[in-house]
């Protein structure tokens, strides 16, 4: 996408934890483009993509939920040449997706990647490893930098007083250093040290703030240090914001992308981020502002693009 002036607006579809539902994510993105008459500059996904390239090598939680919804295993249809992947990702104007790791992924697979790169044959799905960033629109007057910091924090972040509290703290941080689901405090302190600015920070877990008291102290400190324009996260299955977050960022926390017991899409799982040189605006997508969502059902959503 080229830029005609410094006031150009860029629209991004932002998604919470999708757990393999790449087809649903792109269906919503394409339907939004059709409804709005505008093009998306990209899709942003805040971890728990469900990046399991081998559907037989999955964690217990994914195995459990895949028995209810096979789309939990959907990633493997997009990281290799398949009919479904071709349908969604081979289109000329298909927007790219930029995603980070969550706590339900194939960590051996993602851990082998040290720099942002695409993981699919069509070069649409960009994975951003922890502490890495990617620059969009490199050949435009205005570029945007997206930083990624995935995983979840140690179960105990605060070093409280007392022998038992100290033991609990040390145990939590030892566990975090050996389990790929977590990030370490030391790595968070050193991440993005060379970054001059950050337009969008994507973390899987959210920062501690007035709207998320259970959030991560470590991530709050990270956001205060790098001061991103926008901070996006998922994981907690709570809808947060848009509000002012640590580092004076526009903070948004998203639900996970799924259907509720009534067969309707959960609200708060996705929305549209609009960026320009001097502003950032986010609106959650709902049937009130997007009538097509009323017709969206788990069993039939793929047919809406035919």
GROMACS .gro file of C-alpha atoms in nm, residues 39-219:
model
  181
   39UNK     CA    1  -0.864  -0.194   0.222
   40UNK     CA    2  -0.680  -0.331   0.522
   41UNK     CA    3  -0.310  -0.260   0.557
   42UNK     CA    4  -0.267  -0.578   0.758
   43UNK     CA    5  -0.401  -0.812   1.024
   44UNK     CA    6  -0.252  -0.805   1.375
   45UNK     CA    7  -0.282  -1.114   1.596
   46UNK     CA    8  -0.169  -1.106   1.960
   47UNK     CA    9  -0.059  -1.466   2.015
   48UNK     CA   10  -0.220  -1.806   2.062
   49UNK     CA   11  -0.240  -1.825   1.686
   50UNK     CA   12  -0.246  -2.199   1.748
   51UNK     CA   13   0.075  -2.240   1.549
   52UNK     CA   14   0.088  -2.620   1.539
   53UNK     CA   15   0.216  -2.719   1.192
   54UNK     CA   16   0.179  -3.086   1.287
   55UNK     CA   17  -0.181  -3.151   1.402
   56UNK     CA   18  -0.057  -3.461   1.586
   57UNK     CA   19   0.191  -3.259   1.791
   58UNK     CA   20  -0.031  -3.037   2.004
   59UNK     CA   21  -0.071  -2.953   2.371
   60UNK     CA   22  -0.339  -3.098   2.598
   61UNK     CA   23  -0.563  -2.791   2.592
   62UNK     CA   24  -0.566  -2.776   2.212
   63UNK     CA   25  -0.636  -3.149   2.191
   64UNK     CA   26  -0.932  -3.106   2.427
   65UNK     CA   27  -1.091  -2.813   2.244
   66UNK     CA   28  -1.020  -2.954   1.897
   67UNK     CA   29  -1.268  -3.231   1.976
   68UNK     CA   30  -1.536  -2.961   1.999
   69UNK     CA   31  -1.410  -2.740   1.716
   70UNK     CA   32  -1.167  -2.886   1.457
   71UNK     CA   33  -1.070  -2.530   1.357
   72UNK     CA   34  -0.840  -2.537   1.663
   73UNK     CA   35  -0.607  -2.734   1.434
   74UNK     CA   36  -0.648  -2.495   1.142
   75UNK     CA   37  -0.292  -2.364   1.130
   76UNK     CA   38  -0.157  -2.667   0.945
   77UNK     CA   39  -0.389  -2.590   0.652
   78UNK     CA   40  -0.213  -2.257   0.605
   79UNK     CA   41   0.154  -2.341   0.661
   80UNK     CA   42   0.149  -2.596   0.377
   81UNK     CA   43  -0.004  -2.596   0.029
   82UNK     CA   44  -0.374  -2.678   0.078
   83UNK     CA   45  -0.699  -2.587  -0.092
   84UNK     CA   46  -0.817  -2.381   0.205
   85UNK     CA   47  -0.488  -2.196   0.232
   86UNK     CA   48  -0.500  -2.125  -0.141
   87UNK     CA   49  -0.856  -1.992  -0.113
   88UNK     CA   50  -0.771  -1.736   0.154
   89UNK     CA   51  -0.406  -1.645   0.105
   90UNK     CA   52  -0.344  -1.658  -0.270
   91UNK     CA   53  -0.566  -1.361  -0.356
   92UNK     CA   54  -0.378  -1.070  -0.505
   93UNK     CA   55  -0.494  -0.821  -0.241
   94UNK     CA   56  -0.490  -1.051   0.063
   95UNK     CA   57  -0.351  -0.846   0.354
   96UNK     CA   58  -0.057  -0.984   0.549
   97UNK     CA   59  -0.094  -1.108   0.905
   98UNK     CA   60   0.161  -1.018   1.174
   99UNK     CA   61   0.152  -1.234   1.485
  100UNK     CA   62   0.344  -1.321   1.800
  101UNK     CA   63   0.358  -1.633   2.014
  102UNK     CA   64   0.112  -1.704   2.291
  103UNK     CA   65   0.119  -1.984   2.545
  104UNK     CA   66  -0.051  -2.246   2.325
  105UNK     CA   67   0.181  -2.300   2.029
  106UNK     CA   68   0.445  -2.544   1.905
  107UNK     CA   69   0.732  -2.371   2.084
  108UNK     CA   70   1.001  -2.586   1.927
  109UNK     CA   71   0.872  -2.477   1.586
  110UNK     CA   72   0.846  -2.106   1.666
  111UNK     CA   73   1.162  -2.111   1.879
  112UNK     CA   74   1.369  -2.199   1.574
  113UNK     CA   75   1.286  -1.859   1.422
  114UNK     CA   76   1.505  -1.567   1.530
  115UNK     CA   77   1.393  -1.293   1.289
  116UNK     CA   78   1.049  -1.196   1.154
  117UNK     CA   79   0.958  -1.420   0.861
  118UNK     CA   80   0.661  -1.571   0.682
  119UNK     CA   81   0.554  -1.925   0.767
  120UNK     CA   82   0.328  -2.002   0.472
  121UNK     CA   83   0.378  -2.076   0.099
  122UNK     CA   84   0.199  -1.753   0.001
  123UNK     CA   85   0.417  -1.532   0.226
  124UNK     CA   86   0.123  -1.381   0.412
  125UNK     CA   87   0.168  -1.498   0.773
  126UNK     CA   88   0.456  -1.311   0.940
  127UNK     CA   89   0.575  -1.436   1.277
  128UNK     CA   90   0.749  -1.178   1.497
  129UNK     CA   91   0.973  -1.345   1.760
  130UNK     CA   92   1.005  -1.199   2.110
  131UNK     CA   93   1.198  -0.874   2.120
  132UNK     CA   94   1.196  -0.836   1.741
  133UNK     CA   95   1.026  -0.574   1.526
  134UNK     CA   96   0.915  -0.536   1.170
  135UNK     CA   97   0.887  -0.217   0.964
  136UNK     CA   98   0.585  -0.173   0.739
  137UNK     CA   99   0.570   0.044   0.426
  138UNK     CA  100   0.948   0.074   0.398
  139UNK     CA  101   0.923   0.258   0.067
  140UNK     CA  102   0.669   0.515   0.189
  141UNK     CA  103   0.721   0.855   0.346
  142UNK     CA  104   0.571   0.726   0.671
  143UNK     CA  105   0.677   0.389   0.807
  144UNK     CA  106   0.524   0.196   1.096
  145UNK     CA  107   0.716  -0.025   1.336
  146UNK     CA  108   0.552  -0.324   1.504
  147UNK     CA  109   0.726  -0.491   1.797
  148UNK     CA  110   0.643  -0.833   1.936
  149UNK     CA  111   0.684  -0.976   2.285
  150UNK     CA  112   0.496  -1.302   2.332
  151UNK     CA  113   0.446  -1.560   2.602
  152UNK     CA  114   0.315  -1.516   2.955
  153UNK     CA  115   0.487  -1.375   3.266
  154UNK     CA  116   0.616  -1.579   3.560
  155UNK     CA  117   0.332  -1.678   3.794
  156UNK     CA  118   0.483  -1.455   4.065
  157UNK     CA  119   0.637  -1.126   3.952
  158UNK     CA  120   0.657  -0.935   4.278
  159UNK     CA  121   0.942  -1.010   4.520
  160UNK     CA  122   0.753  -0.993   4.851
  161UNK     CA  123   0.899  -1.003   5.203
  162UNK     CA  124   0.938  -1.320   5.404
  163UNK     CA  125   1.114  -1.651   5.347
  164UNK     CA  126   0.812  -1.826   5.194
  165UNK     CA  127   0.742  -1.536   4.959
  166UNK     CA  128   1.103  -1.530   4.843
  167UNK     CA  129   1.096  -1.905   4.780
  168UNK     CA  130   0.774  -1.871   4.579
  169UNK     CA  131   0.925  -1.590   4.374
  170UNK     CA  132   1.245  -1.783   4.298
  171UNK     CA  133   1.051  -2.098   4.210
  172UNK     CA  134   0.826  -1.907   3.969
  173UNK     CA  135   1.122  -1.749   3.792
  174UNK     CA  136   1.313  -2.077   3.771
  175UNK     CA  137   1.008  -2.237   3.614
  176UNK     CA  138   0.973  -1.945   3.371
  177UNK     CA  139   1.333  -1.990   3.262
  178UNK     CA  140   1.278  -2.356   3.170
  179UNK     CA  141   0.925  -2.348   3.021
  180UNK     CA  142   0.871  -2.203   2.674
  181UNK     CA  143   0.525  -2.074   2.765
  182UNK     CA  144   0.680  -1.795   2.972
  183UNK     CA  145   0.904  -1.496   2.916
  184UNK     CA  146   1.176  -1.390   3.157
  185UNK     CA  147   1.204  -1.062   3.342
  186UNK     CA  148   1.566  -1.020   3.235
  187UNK     CA  149   1.478  -1.056   2.867
  188UNK     CA  150   1.194  -0.805   2.900
  189UNK     CA  151   1.435  -0.553   3.052
  190UNK     CA  152   1.676  -0.588   2.760
  191UNK     CA  153   1.420  -0.604   2.477
  192UNK     CA  154   1.399  -0.321   2.222
  193UNK     CA  155   1.696  -0.134   2.371
  194UNK     CA  156   1.798  -0.012   2.024
  195UNK     CA  157   1.449   0.095   1.918
  196UNK     CA  158   1.408   0.467   1.868
  197UNK     CA  159   1.031   0.446   1.849
  198UNK     CA  160   0.754   0.190   1.846
  199UNK     CA  161   0.421   0.247   1.675
  200UNK     CA  162   0.256  -0.081   1.779
  201UNK     CA  163   0.360  -0.316   2.058
  202UNK     CA  164   0.193  -0.657   2.059
  203UNK     CA  165   0.221  -0.863   2.376
  204UNK     CA  166   0.030  -1.180   2.450
  205UNK     CA  167  -0.039  -1.101   2.814
  206UNK     CA  168  -0.147  -0.756   2.922
  207UNK     CA  169   0.030  -0.498   3.140
  208UNK     CA  170  -0.078  -0.421   3.492
  209UNK     CA  171  -0.289  -0.105   3.482
  210UNK     CA  172  -0.607   0.033   3.644
  211UNK     CA  173  -0.823  -0.160   3.396
  212UNK     CA  174  -0.627  -0.485   3.440
  213UNK     CA  175  -0.505  -0.519   3.798
  214UNK     CA  176  -0.407  -0.881   3.730
  215UNK     CA  177  -0.183  -0.774   3.442
  216UNK     CA  178   0.192  -0.809   3.425
  217UNK     CA  179   0.417  -0.569   3.617
  218UNK     CA  180   0.702  -0.665   3.384
  219UNK     CA  181   0.502  -0.575   3.073
   0.00000   0.00000   0.00000
